Tab-separated table of C-alpha atoms in Angstrom:
chain	number	residue	atom	x	y	z
A	1	ASN	CA	0.111	0.000	0.004
A	2	ILE	CA	1.518	3.400	-1.011
A	3	THR	CA	0.123	5.037	2.058
A	4	MET	CA	1.883	2.600	4.328
A	5	ALA	CA	5.119	2.972	2.387
A	6	ALA	CA	4.831	6.762	2.522
A	7	THR	CA	4.097	6.642	6.227
A	8	ASP	CA	7.089	4.512	6.798
A	9	LEU	CA	9.225	6.907	4.793
A	10	GLU	CA	7.890	9.874	6.767
A	11	ASN	CA	8.645	7.990	10.111
A	12	GLN	CA	12.214	7.143	8.931
A	13	THR	CA	12.650	10.823	7.912
A	14	GLN	CA	11.530	12.053	11.340
A	15	ALA	CA	13.710	9.630	13.151
A	16	GLN	CA	16.724	10.761	11.122
A	17	SER	CA	15.963	14.318	12.047
A	18	GLY	CA	15.693	13.481	15.672
A	19	LYS	CA	11.853	13.709	15.897
A	20	SER	CA	9.942	10.834	17.251
A	21	PRO	CA	6.704	9.906	15.445
A	22	ASN	CA	3.743	9.477	17.789
A	23	ASP	CA	1.938	6.187	18.007
A	24	ALA	CA	-0.926	7.193	15.800
A	25	GLU	CA	1.495	8.220	12.885
A	26	ALA	CA	3.739	5.054	13.485
A	27	SER	CA	1.044	2.641	12.431
A	28	PRO	CA	-1.003	3.763	9.368
A	29	SER	CA	-3.364	0.808	9.839
A	30	LYS	CA	-4.576	2.173	13.093
A	31	LYS	CA	-5.730	5.565	11.611
A	32	THR	CA	-9.381	5.366	10.963
A	33	ASP	CA	-10.405	8.951	11.315
A	34	GLU	CA	-8.465	10.067	8.175
A	35	SER	CA	-10.223	10.316	4.856
A	36	PRO	CA	-8.723	8.715	1.821
A	37	ALA	CA	-7.994	12.223	0.437
A	38	ASP	CA	-6.066	13.116	3.669
A	39	GLN	CA	-4.215	9.849	3.448
A	40	LYS	CA	-3.146	10.542	-0.127
A	41	ALA	CA	-2.175	14.064	0.808
A	42	ARG	CA	-0.084	12.777	3.727
A	43	ALA	CA	1.447	10.131	1.560
A	44	LEU	CA	2.340	12.765	-1.186
A	45	ALA	CA	3.933	14.942	1.502
A	46	ALA	CA	6.122	11.939	2.797
A	47	LEU	CA	7.112	11.041	-0.696
A	48	SER	CA	7.993	14.624	-1.527
A	49	THR	CA	10.250	14.734	1.603
A	50	GLY	CA	11.803	11.389	0.444
A	51	LYS	CA	12.420	12.926	-2.857
A	52	ARG	CA	14.191	15.895	-1.330
A	53	HIS	CA	16.486	13.643	0.668
A	54	LEU	CA	17.280	11.524	-2.387
A	55	LEU	CA	18.084	14.772	-4.484
A	56	LYS	CA	20.492	15.853	-1.566
A	57	LEU	CA	22.126	12.464	-1.807
A	58	ALA	CA	22.416	12.629	-5.537
A	59	LYS	CA	24.057	16.000	-5.364
A	60	LYS	CA	26.566	14.681	-2.850
A	61	LEU	CA	27.373	11.681	-5.146
A	62	CYS	CA	27.840	14.043	-8.052
A	63	GLU	CA	30.196	16.107	-5.857
A	64	ILE	CA	32.258	13.006	-4.947
A	65	PHE	CA	32.434	11.913	-8.617
A	66	LEU	CA	33.628	15.387	-9.514
A	67	ILE	CA	36.309	15.188	-6.810
A	68	PHE	CA	37.371	11.751	-8.257
A	69	LEU	CA	37.764	13.251	-11.657
A	70	ILE	CA	39.657	16.231	-10.490
A	71	VAL	CA	42.025	14.106	-8.500
A	72	ARG	CA	42.563	11.712	-11.359
A	73	THR	CA	43.260	14.588	-13.772
A	74	LEU	CA	45.714	16.052	-11.219
A	75	GLY	CA	47.472	12.653	-10.990
A	76	GLU	CA	47.697	12.568	-14.876
A	77	VAL	CA	49.061	16.121	-15.010
A	78	SER	CA	51.630	15.291	-12.311
A	79	MET	CA	52.843	12.392	-14.437
A	80	GLU	CA	53.125	14.665	-17.498
A	81	ASN	CA	55.223	17.047	-15.324
A	82	GLU	CA	57.435	14.265	-14.059
A	83	ASN	CA	56.149	14.645	-10.605
A	84	ASP	CA	55.780	11.014	-10.075
A	85	VAL	CA	55.349	11.050	-6.240
A	86	GLN	CA	52.394	13.329	-6.498
A	87	ALA	CA	51.002	11.275	-9.342
A	88	VAL	CA	51.103	8.137	-7.165
A	89	GLU	CA	49.482	9.900	-4.309
A	90	ASP	CA	46.608	11.291	-6.378
A	91	LEU	CA	46.062	8.128	-8.343
A	92	SER	CA	46.204	5.964	-5.288
A	93	LEU	CA	43.483	8.107	-3.732
A	94	CYS	CA	41.327	7.569	-6.923
A	95	THR	CA	41.730	3.767	-6.605
A	96	CYS	CA	40.460	4.042	-3.036
A	97	LEU	CA	37.431	5.979	-4.294
A	98	ASP	CA	36.646	3.594	-7.046
A	99	ARG	CA	38.296	0.288	-7.350
A	100	GLN	CA	36.505	-0.641	-10.540
A	101	LYS	CA	38.066	1.893	-12.769
A	102	VAL	CA	40.542	0.106	-15.074
A	103	GLU	CA	42.015	3.428	-16.420
A	104	THR	CA	42.820	4.584	-12.954
A	105	HIS	CA	44.616	1.402	-11.964
A	106	TYR	CA	46.558	1.606	-15.300
A	107	GLN	CA	47.539	5.247	-14.707
A	108	LEU	CA	48.575	4.420	-11.227
A	109	ALA	CA	50.737	1.435	-12.486
A	110	ILE	CA	52.472	3.791	-14.925
A	111	ALA	CA	53.125	6.390	-12.237
A	112	LEU	CA	54.471	3.655	-9.740
A	113	GLY	CA	56.797	2.403	-12.611
A	114	LEU	CA	58.053	5.869	-13.214
A	115	ASN	CA	58.691	5.975	-9.496
A	116	MET	CA	60.520	2.734	-9.683
A	117	LYS	CA	57.953	0.969	-7.487
A	118	TYR	CA	57.749	-1.906	-9.777
A	119	GLU	CA	56.115	-4.466	-7.424
A	120	GLU	CA	53.364	-2.049	-6.609
A	121	ALA	CA	53.068	-1.178	-10.330
A	122	ILE	CA	52.573	-4.844	-11.205
A	123	ALA	CA	49.856	-5.130	-8.345
A	124	SER	CA	48.067	-2.094	-9.934
A	125	LEU	CA	48.135	-3.613	-13.316
A	126	GLU	CA	46.828	-6.884	-11.903
A	127	ALA	CA	44.044	-5.018	-10.295
A	128	ALA	CA	43.125	-3.567	-13.739
A	129	ILE	CA	43.325	-7.018	-15.300
A	130	ALA	CA	41.047	-8.389	-12.643
A	131	VAL	CA	38.434	-5.731	-13.277
A	132	LEU	CA	38.660	-6.427	-17.048
A	133	ASP	CA	38.356	-10.287	-16.365
A	134	SER	CA	35.303	-9.658	-14.445
A	135	ARG	CA	33.731	-7.610	-17.142
A	136	ILE	CA	34.669	-10.136	-19.794
A	137	LYS	CA	32.995	-12.872	-17.644
A	138	ASN	CA	29.848	-10.820	-17.176
A	139	LEU	CA	29.677	-10.029	-20.943
A	140	LYS	CA	30.060	-13.724	-21.765
A	141	SER	CA	27.175	-14.476	-19.337
A	142	LYS	CA	25.241	-11.461	-20.833
A	143	THR	CA	24.732	-9.765	-17.490
A	144	GLU	CA	26.978	-6.792	-17.924
A	145	SER	CA	25.406	-3.353	-17.955
A	146	PRO	CA	27.577	-0.408	-18.757
A	147	ASP	CA	28.830	0.235	-15.238
A	148	GLU	CA	28.208	-3.303	-13.682
A	149	THR	CA	31.111	-4.977	-12.019
A	150	GLU	CA	31.694	-7.638	-9.521
């Protein structure tokens, strides 16, 4: 029932904001004095609140992705300027943010190799290969979506 789902969402939102829903609001099945129109209006209000929270979360995710792109670009620029230590630092951070980016593992391997950290460079290349192997396996089983990885 959409009304019950909206009420649950409303209660979760109130709990996250530190408010405690009263007993009548906590159980929509106990509300008998509310008309269907009132229930729909309350459900719509709760869904709107949920939408606002999701939009805030989406904005934060976009900001994190932007930070990832900036740091990866800084790492690549550091390599071009032969600042291999900074490149390793930046690209290592990127692999922590997203372990499934083959390109980042590859760029990190190049930076590590230029910094004469050959064992770490090999490990980074192996991580890139593992991501590619996983994608190949998914494609062979026809389950791969553009961003799906294991």
